[in-house]
Short mmCIF file of C-alpha atoms in Angstrom, two decimals:
data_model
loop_
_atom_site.label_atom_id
_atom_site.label_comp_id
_atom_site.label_asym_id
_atom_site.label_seq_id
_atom_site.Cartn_x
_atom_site.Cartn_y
_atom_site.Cartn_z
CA UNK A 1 50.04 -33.36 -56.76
CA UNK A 2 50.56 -29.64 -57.37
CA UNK A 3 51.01 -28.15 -60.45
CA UNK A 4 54.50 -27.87 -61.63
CA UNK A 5 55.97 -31.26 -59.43
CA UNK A 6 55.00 -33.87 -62.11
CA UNK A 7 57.01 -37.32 -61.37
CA UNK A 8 58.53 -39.40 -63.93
CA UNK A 9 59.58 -42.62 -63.41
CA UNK A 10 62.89 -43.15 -62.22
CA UNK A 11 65.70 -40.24 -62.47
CA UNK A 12 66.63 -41.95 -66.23
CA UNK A 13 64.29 -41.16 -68.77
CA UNK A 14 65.82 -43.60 -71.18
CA UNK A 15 65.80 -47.41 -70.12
CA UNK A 16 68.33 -48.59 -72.94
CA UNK A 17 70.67 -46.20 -73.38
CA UNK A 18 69.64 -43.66 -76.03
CA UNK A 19 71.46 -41.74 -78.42
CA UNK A 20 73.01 -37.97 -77.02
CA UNK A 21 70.72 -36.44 -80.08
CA UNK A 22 67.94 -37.98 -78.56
CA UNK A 23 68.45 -37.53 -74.82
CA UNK A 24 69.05 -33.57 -76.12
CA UNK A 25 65.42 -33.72 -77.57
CA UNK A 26 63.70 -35.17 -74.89
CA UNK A 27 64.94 -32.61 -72.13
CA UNK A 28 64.73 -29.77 -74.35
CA UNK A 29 61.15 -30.57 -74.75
CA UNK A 30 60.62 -31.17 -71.42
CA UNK A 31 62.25 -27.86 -70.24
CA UNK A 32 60.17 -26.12 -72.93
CA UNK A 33 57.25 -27.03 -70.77
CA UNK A 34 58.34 -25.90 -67.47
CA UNK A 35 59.25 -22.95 -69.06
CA UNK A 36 55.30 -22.52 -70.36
CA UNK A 37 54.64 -23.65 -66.56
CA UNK A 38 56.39 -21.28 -65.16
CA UNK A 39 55.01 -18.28 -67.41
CA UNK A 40 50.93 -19.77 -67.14
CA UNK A 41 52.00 -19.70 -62.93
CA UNK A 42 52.99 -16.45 -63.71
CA UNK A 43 50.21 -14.98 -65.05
CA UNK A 44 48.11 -16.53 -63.11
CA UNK A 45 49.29 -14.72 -60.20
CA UNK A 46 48.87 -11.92 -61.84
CA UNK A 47 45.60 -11.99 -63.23
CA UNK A 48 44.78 -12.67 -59.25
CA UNK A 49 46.54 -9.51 -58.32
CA UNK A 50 45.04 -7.50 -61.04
CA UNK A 51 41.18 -9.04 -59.70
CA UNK A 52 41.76 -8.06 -55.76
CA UNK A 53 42.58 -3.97 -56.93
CA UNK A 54 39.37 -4.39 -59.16
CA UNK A 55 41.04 -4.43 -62.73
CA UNK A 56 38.64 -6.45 -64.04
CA UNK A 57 40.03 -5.86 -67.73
CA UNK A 58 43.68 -6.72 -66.62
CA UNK A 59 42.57 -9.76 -64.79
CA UNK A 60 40.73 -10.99 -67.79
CA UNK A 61 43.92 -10.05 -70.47
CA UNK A 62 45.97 -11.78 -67.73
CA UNK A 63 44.14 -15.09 -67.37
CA UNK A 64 44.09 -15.25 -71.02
CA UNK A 65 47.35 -15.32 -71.02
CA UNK A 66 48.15 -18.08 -68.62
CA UNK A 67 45.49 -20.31 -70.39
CA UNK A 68 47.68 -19.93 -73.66
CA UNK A 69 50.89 -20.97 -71.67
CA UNK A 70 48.96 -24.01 -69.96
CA UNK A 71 47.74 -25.13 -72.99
CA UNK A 72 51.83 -25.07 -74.54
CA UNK A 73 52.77 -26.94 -71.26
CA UNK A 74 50.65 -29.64 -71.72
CA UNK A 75 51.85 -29.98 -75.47
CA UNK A 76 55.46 -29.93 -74.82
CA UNK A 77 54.80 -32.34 -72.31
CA UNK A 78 52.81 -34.78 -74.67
CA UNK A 79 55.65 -34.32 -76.90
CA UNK A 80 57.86 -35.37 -74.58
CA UNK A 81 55.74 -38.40 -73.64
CA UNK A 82 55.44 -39.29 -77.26
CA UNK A 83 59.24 -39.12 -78.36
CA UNK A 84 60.03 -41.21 -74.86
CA UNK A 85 57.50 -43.94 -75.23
CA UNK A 86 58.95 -44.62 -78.94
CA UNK A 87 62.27 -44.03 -78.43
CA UNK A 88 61.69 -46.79 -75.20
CA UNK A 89 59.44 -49.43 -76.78
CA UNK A 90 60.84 -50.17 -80.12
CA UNK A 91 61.90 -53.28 -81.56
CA UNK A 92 64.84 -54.54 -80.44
CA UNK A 93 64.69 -52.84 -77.07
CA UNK A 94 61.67 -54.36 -75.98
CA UNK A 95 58.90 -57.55 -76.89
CA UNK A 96 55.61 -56.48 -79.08
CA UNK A 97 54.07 -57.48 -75.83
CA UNK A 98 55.55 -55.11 -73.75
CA UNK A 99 55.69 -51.54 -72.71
CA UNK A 100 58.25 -49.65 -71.15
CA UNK A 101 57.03 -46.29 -68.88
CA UNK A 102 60.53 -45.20 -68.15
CA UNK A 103 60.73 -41.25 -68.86
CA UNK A 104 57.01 -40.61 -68.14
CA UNK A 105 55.27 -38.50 -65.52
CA UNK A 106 52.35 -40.28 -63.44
CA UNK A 107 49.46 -39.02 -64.92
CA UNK A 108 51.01 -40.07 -68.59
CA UNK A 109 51.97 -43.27 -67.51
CA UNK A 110 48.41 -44.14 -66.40
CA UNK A 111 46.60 -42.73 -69.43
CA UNK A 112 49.21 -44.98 -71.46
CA UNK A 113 48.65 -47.88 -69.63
CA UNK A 114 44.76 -47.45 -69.47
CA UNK A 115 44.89 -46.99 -73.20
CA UNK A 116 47.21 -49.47 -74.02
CA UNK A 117 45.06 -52.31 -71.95
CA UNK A 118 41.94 -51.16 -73.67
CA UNK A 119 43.70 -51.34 -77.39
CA UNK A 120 45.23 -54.73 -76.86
CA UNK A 121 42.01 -56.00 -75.62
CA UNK A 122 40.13 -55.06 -78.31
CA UNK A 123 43.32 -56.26 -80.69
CA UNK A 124 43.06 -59.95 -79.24
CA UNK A 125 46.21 -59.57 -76.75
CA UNK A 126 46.16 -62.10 -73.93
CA UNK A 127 47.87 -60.05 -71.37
CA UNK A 128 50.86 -57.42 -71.11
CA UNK A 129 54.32 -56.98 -69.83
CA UNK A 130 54.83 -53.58 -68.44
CA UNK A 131 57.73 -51.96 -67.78
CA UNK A 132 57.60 -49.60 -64.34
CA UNK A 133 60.79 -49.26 -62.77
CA UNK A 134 62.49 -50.30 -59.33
CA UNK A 135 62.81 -47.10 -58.17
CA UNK A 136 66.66 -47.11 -57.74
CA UNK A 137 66.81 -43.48 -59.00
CA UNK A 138 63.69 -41.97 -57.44
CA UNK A 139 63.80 -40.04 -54.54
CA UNK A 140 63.83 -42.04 -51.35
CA UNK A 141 63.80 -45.13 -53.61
CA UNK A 142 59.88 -45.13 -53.52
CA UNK A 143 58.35 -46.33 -56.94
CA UNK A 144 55.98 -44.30 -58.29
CA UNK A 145 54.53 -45.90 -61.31
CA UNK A 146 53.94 -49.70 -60.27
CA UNK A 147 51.19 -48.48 -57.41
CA UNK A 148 49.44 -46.48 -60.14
CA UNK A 149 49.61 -49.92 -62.33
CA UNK A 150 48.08 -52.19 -59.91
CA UNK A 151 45.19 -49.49 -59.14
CA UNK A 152 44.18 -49.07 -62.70
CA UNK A 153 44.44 -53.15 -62.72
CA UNK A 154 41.52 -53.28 -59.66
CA UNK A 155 39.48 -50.88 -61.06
CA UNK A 156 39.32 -52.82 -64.33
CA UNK A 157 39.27 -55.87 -62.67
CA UNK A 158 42.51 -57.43 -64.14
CA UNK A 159 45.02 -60.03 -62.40
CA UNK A 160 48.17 -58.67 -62.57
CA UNK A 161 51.62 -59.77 -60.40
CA UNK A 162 55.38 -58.77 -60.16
CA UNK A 163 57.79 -60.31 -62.29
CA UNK A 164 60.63 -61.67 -61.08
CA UNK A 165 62.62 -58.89 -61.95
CA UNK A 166 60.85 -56.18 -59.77
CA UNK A 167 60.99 -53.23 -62.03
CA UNK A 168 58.49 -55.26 -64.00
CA UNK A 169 54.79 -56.52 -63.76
CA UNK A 170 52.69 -59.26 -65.82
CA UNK A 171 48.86 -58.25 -66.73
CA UNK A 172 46.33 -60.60 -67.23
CA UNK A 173 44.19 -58.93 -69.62
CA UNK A 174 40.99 -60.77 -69.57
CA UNK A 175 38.57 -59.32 -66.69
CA UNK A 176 39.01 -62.18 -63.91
CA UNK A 177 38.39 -62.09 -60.08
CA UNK A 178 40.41 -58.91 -60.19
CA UNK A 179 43.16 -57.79 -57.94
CA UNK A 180 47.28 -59.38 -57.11
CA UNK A 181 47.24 -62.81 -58.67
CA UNK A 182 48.05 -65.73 -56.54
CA UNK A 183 51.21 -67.65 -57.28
CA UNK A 184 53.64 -66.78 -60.52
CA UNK A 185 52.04 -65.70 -63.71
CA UNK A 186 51.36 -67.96 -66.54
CA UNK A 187 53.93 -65.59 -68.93
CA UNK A 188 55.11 -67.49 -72.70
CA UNK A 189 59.04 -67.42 -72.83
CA UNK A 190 60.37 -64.15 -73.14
CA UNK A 191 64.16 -63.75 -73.97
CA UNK A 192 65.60 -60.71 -73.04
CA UNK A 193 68.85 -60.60 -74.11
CA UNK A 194 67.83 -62.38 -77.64
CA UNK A 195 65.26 -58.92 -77.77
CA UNK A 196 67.80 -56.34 -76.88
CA UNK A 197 70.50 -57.24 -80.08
CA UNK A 198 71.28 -53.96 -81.50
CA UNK A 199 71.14 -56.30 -84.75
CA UNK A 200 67.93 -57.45 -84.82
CA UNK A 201 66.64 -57.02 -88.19
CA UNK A 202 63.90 -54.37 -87.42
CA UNK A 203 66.14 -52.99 -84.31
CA UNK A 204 64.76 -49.44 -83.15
CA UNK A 205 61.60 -49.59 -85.05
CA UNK A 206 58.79 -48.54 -82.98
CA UNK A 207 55.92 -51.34 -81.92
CA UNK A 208 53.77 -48.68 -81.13
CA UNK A 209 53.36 -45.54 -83.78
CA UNK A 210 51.85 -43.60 -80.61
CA UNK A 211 51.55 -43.84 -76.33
CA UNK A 212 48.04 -42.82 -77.10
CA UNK A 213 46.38 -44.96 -79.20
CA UNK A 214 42.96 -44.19 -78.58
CA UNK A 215 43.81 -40.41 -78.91
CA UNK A 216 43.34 -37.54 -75.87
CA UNK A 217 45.93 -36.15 -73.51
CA UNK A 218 47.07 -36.78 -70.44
CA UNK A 219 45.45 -34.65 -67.76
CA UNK A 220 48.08 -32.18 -66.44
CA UNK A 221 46.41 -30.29 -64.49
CA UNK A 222 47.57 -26.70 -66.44
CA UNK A 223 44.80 -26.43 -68.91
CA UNK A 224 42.15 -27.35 -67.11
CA UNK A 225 42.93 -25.33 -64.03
CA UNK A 226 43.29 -22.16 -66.62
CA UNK A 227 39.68 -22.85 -68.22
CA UNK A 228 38.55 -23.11 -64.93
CA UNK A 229 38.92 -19.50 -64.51
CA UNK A 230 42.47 -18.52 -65.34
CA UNK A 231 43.43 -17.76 -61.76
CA UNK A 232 41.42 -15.45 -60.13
CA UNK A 233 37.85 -15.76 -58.27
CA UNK A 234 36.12 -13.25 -60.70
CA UNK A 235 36.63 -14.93 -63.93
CA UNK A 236 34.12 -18.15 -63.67
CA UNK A 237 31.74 -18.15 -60.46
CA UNK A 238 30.22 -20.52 -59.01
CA UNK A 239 33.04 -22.72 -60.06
CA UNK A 240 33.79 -23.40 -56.28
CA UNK A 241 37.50 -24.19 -57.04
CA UNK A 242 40.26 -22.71 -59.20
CA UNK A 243 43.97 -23.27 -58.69
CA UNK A 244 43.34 -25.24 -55.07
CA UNK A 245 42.19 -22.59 -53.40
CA UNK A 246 38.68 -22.02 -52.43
CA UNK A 247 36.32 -20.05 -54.46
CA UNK A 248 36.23 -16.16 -52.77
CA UNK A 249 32.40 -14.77 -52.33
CA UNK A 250 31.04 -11.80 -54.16
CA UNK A 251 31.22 -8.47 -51.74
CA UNK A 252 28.19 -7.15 -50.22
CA UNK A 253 28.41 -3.83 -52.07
CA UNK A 254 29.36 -5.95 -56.15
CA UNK A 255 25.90 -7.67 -54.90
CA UNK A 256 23.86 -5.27 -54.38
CA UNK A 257 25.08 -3.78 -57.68
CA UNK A 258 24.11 -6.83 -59.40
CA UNK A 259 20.86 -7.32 -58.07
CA UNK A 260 20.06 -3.46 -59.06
CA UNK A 261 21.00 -4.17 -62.51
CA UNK A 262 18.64 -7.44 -62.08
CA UNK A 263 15.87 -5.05 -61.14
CA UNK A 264 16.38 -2.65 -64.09
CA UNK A 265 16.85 -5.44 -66.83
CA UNK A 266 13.12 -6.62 -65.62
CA UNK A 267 11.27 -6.18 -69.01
CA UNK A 268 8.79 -7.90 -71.04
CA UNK A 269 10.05 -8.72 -74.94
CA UNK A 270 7.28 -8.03 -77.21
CA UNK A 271 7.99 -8.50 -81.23
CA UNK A 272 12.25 -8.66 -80.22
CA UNK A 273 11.42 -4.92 -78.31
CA UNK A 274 11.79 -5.20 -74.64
CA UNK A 275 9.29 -3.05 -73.49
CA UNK A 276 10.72 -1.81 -69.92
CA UNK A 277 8.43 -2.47 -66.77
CA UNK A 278 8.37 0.20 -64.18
CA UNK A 279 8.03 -0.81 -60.49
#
């Protein structure tokens, strides 16, 4: 995926129909972060521009610039992520054994889900509803999350199966076999309606006080493509990639120029005084 065309799940971020206050907060955080996208893409391109007419001071100031905006990006976005997981998973809206992904982008959904599988494990939990959409407002219809779910599942080796309401899926979370379970889950009685009473007693109290419980970030792809370089060849070689495109060689004449300055470094350091060797 390039940078800049994160998918979320579904065209709704909110699964059971949030307040307008918080709807408001959730896409103003979310544009916040394109905006930062759109200013680290900027600078970028020209700290690339600034490299190729050999303004190696404006490429640097440049690049610095774009790794400050990345860095914002990815917050806003984790924001985002945050205030949408808690606003989606708490009580009343959905069981304590059960997490709703509705609002997040790919990459968030599968650090959630990889972190939430390794916190319930080591909490005792027997296995895990999740919560990934039918895809009825993605584009084409295609869903985006539940393929990411049942490839985390088979790397950890965890039997997993559709519910029978599509837009949901049933984790075994003790390693087993691995890969789709056969036949219908073994799932305890889950009430749906009783759980979504806008009078239950503890009703939009979060289950979970974070997405990330065992801490990190979701990888973006902004920061790390800035520290990588910050968007043009000249800033980290030898890195081989920065910003999908291939790393561009050293010219013949910068070369020789650095193996000249190689030649006249050459010194021997006697007491902390390099004592210069003539050739």
């Amino acid at each position: 995926m390039s940078y800049g065309q994160h998918q979320r799940l579904g065209g709704q971020a909110f699964n059971h129909g949030p307040s307008s206050g918080a709807e408001q907060e959730y896409d103003r955080l979310r544009d916040l972060a394109r905006k930062e996208q759109g200013q680290h893409q900027h600078f970028a391109a020209e700290a690339r521009q600034a490299y190729e007419r050999g303004d190696g001071g404006g490429a640097h100031n440049s690049s610095e610039q774009s790794k400050q905006h990345a860095a914002k990006a990815d917050e806003y976005n984790k924001q985002a992520s945050e205030f949408i997981f808690r606003e989606n998973n708490a009580q009343g809206k959905v069981a304590g054994d059960t997490i709703d992904l509705h609002g997040q982008y790919v990459e968030e959904a599968e650090e959630i889900l990889e972190q939430r599988i390794r916190y319930a494990q080591q909490s005792g939990q027997s296995h895990l509803h999740v919560i990934v959409g039918k895809g009825n407002h993605s584009s084409g219809h295609v869903q985006k999350i539940k393929p990411k779910v049942e490839q985390i599942c088979q790397e950890l080796g965890l039997q997993y199966n559709t519910e029978a309401n599509e837009g949901r899926m049933y984790i075994q979370l003790r390693p087993g076999a691995g890969g789709q379970q056969q036949g219908p889950p073994q799932m305890p009685a889950y009430d749906y309606q009783q759980q979504h009473q806008p009078q239950h007693q503890n009703y939009g109290q979060p289950h979970y006080q974070t997405a990330y419980p065992m801490g990190g970030n979701p990888n973006y792809g902004y920061a790390q493509a800035a520290a990588g370089g910050g968007g043009y060849p000249g800033a980290q070689q030898g890195q081989g990639m920065q910003y999908g495109k291939p790393q561009q060689q050293m010219g013949v004449q910068q070369g020789q120029q650095q193996q000249q300055q190689q030649q006249q470094d050459q010194g021997i350091i006697c007491c902390g005084i390099k004592i210069c060797v003539v050739m």
